PDB file of C-alpha atoms in Angstrom:
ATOM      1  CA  UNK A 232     -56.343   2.635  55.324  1.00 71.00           C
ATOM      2  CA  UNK A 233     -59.887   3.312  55.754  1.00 82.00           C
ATOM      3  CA  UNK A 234     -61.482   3.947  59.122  1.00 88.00           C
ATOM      4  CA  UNK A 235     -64.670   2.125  60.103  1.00 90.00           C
ATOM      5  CA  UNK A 236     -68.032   3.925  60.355  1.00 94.00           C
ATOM      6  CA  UNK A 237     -67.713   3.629  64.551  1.00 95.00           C
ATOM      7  CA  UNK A 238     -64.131   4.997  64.788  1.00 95.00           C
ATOM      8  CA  UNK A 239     -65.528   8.033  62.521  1.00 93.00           C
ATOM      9  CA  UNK A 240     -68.647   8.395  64.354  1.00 95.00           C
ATOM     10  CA  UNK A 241     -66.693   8.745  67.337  1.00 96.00           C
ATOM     11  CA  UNK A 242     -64.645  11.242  66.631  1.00 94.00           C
ATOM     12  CA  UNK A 243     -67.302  13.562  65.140  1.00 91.00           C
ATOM     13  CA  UNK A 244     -69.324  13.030  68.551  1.00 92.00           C
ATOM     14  CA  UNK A 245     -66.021  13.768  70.277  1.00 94.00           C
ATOM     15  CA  UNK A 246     -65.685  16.776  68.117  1.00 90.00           C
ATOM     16  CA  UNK A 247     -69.441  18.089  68.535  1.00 87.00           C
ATOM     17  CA  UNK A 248     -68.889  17.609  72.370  1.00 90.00           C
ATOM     18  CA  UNK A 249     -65.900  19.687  72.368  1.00 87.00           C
ATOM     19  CA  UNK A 250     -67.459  22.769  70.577  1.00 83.00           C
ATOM     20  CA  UNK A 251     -70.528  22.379  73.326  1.00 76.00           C
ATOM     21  CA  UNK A 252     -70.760  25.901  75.256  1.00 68.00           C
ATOM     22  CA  UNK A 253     -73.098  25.369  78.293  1.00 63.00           C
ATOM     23  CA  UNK A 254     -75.898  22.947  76.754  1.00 79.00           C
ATOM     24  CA  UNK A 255     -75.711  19.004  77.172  1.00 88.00           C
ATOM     25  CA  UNK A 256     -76.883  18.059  73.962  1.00 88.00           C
ATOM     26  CA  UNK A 257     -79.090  14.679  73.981  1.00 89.00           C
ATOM     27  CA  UNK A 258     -77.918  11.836  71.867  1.00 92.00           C
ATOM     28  CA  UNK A 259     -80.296  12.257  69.952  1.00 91.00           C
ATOM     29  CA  UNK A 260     -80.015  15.664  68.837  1.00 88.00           C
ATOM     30  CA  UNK A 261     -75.824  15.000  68.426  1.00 89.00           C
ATOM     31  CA  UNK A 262     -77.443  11.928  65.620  1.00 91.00           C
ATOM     32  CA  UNK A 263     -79.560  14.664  63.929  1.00 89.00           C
ATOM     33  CA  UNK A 264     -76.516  16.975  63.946  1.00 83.00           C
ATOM     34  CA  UNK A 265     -74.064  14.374  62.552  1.00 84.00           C
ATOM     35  CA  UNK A 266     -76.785  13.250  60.276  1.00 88.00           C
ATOM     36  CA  UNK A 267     -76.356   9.242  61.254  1.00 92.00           C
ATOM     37  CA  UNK A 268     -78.953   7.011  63.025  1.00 94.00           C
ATOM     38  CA  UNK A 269     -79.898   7.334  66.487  1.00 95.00           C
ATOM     39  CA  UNK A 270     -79.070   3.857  67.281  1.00 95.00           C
ATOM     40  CA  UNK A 271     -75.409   4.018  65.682  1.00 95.00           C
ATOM     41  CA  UNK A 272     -74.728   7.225  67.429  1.00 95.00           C
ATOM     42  CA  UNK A 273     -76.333   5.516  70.952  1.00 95.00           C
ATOM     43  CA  UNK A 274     -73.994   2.449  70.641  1.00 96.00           C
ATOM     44  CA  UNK A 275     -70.797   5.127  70.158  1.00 97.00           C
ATOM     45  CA  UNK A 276     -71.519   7.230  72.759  1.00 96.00           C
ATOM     46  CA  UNK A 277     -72.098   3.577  75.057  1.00 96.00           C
ATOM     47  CA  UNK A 278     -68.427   2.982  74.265  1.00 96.00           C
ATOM     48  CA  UNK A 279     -66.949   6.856  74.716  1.00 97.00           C
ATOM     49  CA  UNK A 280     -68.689   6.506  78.291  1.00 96.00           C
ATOM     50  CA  UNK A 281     -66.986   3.269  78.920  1.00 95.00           C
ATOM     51  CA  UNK A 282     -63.322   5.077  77.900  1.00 95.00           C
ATOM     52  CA  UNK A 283     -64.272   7.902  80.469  1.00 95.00           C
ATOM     53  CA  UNK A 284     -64.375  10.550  77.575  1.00 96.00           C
ATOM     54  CA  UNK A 285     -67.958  11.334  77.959  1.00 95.00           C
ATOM     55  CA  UNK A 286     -70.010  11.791  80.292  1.00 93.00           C
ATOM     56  CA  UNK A 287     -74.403  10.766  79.240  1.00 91.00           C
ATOM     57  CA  UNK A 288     -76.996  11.456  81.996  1.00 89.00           C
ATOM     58  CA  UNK A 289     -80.198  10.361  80.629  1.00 86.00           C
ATOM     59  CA  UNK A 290     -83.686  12.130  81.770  1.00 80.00           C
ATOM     60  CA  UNK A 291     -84.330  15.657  82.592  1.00 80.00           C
ATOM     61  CA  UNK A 292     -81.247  17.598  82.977  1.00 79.00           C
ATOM     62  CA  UNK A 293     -78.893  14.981  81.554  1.00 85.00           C
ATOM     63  CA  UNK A 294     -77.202  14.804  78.146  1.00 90.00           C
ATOM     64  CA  UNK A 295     -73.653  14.403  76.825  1.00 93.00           C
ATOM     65  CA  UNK A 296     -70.297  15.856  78.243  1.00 92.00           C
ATOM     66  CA  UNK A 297     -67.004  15.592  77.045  1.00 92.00           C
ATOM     67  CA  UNK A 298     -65.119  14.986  80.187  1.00 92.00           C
ATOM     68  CA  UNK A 299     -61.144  16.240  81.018  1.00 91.00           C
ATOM     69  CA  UNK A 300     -59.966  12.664  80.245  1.00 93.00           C
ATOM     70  CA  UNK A 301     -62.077  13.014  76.797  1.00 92.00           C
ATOM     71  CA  UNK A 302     -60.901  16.451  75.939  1.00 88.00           C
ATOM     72  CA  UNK A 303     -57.451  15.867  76.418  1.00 90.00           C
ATOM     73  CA  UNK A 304     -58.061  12.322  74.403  1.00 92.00           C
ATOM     74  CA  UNK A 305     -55.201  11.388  71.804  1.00 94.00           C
ATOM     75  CA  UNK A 306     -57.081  10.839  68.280  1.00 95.00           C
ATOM     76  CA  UNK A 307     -54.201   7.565  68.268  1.00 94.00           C
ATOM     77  CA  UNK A 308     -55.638   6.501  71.243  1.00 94.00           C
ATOM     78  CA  UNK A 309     -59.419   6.824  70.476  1.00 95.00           C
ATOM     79  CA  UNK A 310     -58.617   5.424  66.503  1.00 94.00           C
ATOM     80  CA  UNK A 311     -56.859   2.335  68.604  1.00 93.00           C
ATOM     81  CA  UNK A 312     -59.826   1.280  70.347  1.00 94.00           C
ATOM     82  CA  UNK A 313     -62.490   1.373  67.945  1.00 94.00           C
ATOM     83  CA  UNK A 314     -60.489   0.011  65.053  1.00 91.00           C
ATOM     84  CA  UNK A 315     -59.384  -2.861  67.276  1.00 84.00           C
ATOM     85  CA  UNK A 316     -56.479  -4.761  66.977  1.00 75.00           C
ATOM     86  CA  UNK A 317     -57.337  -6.863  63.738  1.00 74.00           C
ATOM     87  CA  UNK A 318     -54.562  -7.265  61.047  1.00 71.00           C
ATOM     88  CA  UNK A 319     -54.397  -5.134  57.864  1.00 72.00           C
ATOM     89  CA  UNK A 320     -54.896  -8.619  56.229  1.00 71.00           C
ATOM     90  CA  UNK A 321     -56.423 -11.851  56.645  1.00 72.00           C
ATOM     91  CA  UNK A 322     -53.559 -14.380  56.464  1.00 73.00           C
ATOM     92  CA  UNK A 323     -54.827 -17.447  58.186  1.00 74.00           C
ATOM     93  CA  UNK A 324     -58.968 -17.025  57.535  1.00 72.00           C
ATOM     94  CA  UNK A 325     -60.361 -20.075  56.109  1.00 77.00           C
ATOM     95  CA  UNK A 326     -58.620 -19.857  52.837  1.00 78.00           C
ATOM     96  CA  UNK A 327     -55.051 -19.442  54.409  1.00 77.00           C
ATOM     97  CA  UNK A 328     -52.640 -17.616  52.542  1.00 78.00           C
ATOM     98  CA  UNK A 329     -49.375 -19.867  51.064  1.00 79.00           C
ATOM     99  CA  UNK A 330     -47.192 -17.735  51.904  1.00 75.00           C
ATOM    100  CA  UNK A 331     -48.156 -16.909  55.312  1.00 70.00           C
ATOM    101  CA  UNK A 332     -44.934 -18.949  56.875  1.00 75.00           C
ATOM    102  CA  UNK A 333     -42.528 -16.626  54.662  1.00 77.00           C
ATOM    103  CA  UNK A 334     -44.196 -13.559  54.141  1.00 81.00           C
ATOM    104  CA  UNK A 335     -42.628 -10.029  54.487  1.00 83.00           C
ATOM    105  CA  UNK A 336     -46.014  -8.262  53.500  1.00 85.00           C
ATOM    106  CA  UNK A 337     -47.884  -8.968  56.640  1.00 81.00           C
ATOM    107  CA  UNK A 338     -45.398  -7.601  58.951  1.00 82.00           C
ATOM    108  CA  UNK A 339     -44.781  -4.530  56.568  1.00 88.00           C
ATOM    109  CA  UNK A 340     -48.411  -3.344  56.536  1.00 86.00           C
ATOM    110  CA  UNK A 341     -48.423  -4.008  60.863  1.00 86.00           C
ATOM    111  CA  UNK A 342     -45.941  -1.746  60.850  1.00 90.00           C
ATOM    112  CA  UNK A 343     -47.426   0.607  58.793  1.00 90.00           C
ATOM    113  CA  UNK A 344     -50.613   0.443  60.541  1.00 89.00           C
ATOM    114  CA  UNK A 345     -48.884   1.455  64.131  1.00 90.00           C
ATOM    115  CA  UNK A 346     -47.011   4.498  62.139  1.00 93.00           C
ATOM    116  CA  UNK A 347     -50.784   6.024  61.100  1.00 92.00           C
ATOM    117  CA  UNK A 348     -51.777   5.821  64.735  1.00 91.00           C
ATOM    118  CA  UNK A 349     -48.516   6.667  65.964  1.00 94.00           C
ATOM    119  CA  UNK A 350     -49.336  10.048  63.775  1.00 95.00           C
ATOM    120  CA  UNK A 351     -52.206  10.363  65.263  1.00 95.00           C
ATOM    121  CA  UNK A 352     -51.139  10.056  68.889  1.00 95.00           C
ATOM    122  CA  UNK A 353     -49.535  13.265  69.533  1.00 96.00           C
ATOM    123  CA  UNK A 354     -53.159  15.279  68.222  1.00 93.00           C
ATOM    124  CA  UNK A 355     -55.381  16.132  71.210  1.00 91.00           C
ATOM    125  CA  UNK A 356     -60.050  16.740  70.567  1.00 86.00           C
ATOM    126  CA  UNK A 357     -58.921  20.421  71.269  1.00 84.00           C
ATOM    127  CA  UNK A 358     -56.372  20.721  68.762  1.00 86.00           C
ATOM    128  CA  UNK A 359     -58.689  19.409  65.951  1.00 85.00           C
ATOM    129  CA  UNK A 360     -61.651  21.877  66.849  1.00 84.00           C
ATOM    130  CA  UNK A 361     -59.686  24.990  66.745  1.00 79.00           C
ATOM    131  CA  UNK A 362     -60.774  27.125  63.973  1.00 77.00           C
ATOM    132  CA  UNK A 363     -61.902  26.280  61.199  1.00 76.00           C
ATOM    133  CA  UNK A 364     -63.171  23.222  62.605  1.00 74.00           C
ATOM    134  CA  UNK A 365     -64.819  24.831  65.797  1.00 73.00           C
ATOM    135  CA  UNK A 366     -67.404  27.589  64.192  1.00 71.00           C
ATOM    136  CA  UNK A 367     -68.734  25.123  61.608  1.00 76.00           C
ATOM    137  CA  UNK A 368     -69.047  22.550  64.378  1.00 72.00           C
ATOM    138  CA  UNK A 369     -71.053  24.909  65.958  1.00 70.00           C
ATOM    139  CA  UNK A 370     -72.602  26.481  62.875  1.00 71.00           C
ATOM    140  CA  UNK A 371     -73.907  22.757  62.250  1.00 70.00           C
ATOM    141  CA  UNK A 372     -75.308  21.879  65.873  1.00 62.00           C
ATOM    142  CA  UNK A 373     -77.645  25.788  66.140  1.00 57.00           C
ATOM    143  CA  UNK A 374     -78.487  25.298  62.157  1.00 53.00           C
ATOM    144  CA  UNK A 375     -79.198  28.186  59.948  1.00 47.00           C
ATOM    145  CA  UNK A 376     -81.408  29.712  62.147  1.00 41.00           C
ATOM    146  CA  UNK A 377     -80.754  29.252  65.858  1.00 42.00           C
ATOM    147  CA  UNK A 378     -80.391  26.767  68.527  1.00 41.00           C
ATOM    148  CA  UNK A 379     -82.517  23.113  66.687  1.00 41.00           C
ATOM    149  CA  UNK A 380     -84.805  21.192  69.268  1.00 38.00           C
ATOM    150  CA  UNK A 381     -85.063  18.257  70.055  1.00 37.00           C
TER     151      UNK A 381
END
């Protein structure tokens, strides 16, 4: 299974967030850190705000927050939403599959797609950014030599 570029993107914000000491990182500067477009990173953090898991205050003083709700997150949970609820594969699309009527495969690979997020349900944000995870999170957000601006 391969995750899309949003459901990745979101956990690595969720992950920077968590390793945040006292600072409220911009958007912006989380994109730099991550290394992805501002505008990818923007839309992400729109949805995380809409789950509750973070909170973005734009203007002076503002930035990103994980919240409690977003700590505590399940990475099933958070995987569920921005994958969405498609099927594993297209059996219907505009070149419907023969065998869709009598097909074993389809409900084989559903199930197999609620065991990965099932597997990921039970993991917490804090569990995946104890060490090592944590100090190279925030080994990448200060940089090689101190806190980056801006």
């Amino acid at each position: 299974m391969r995750l899309l570029r949003s459901t990745d993107l979101a956990l690595r914000i969720l992950m920077r967030l968590a390793v945040a000491t006292d600072e409220k990182p911009a958007t912006r500067k989380v994109a730099g850190d991550m290394d992805v477009p501002y505008t990818h990173a923007a839309k992400v953090v729109a949805e995380l705000q809409h789950m509750g898991l973070v909170d973005a205050r734009r203007g002076r003083g503002g930035g990103l927050a994980l919240t409690e709700r977003g700590r505590a997150a399940s990475v099933g949970a958070v995987v569920r939403f921005f994958e969405g609820h498609d099927e594993v594969v297209e059996c219907e699309g505009a070149t419907p599959c023969p065998l869709r009527s009598d097909c074993r495969l389809r409900g084989a690979l559903r199930r197999a797609q609620e065991a990965f997020y099932a597997s990921l349900d039970p993991i917490t944000l804090d569990q995946l950014v104890t060490d090592p995870t944590g100090p190279v999170l925030l080994g990448i957000s200060l940089g090689p030599s101190g806190p980056r601006l801006s």
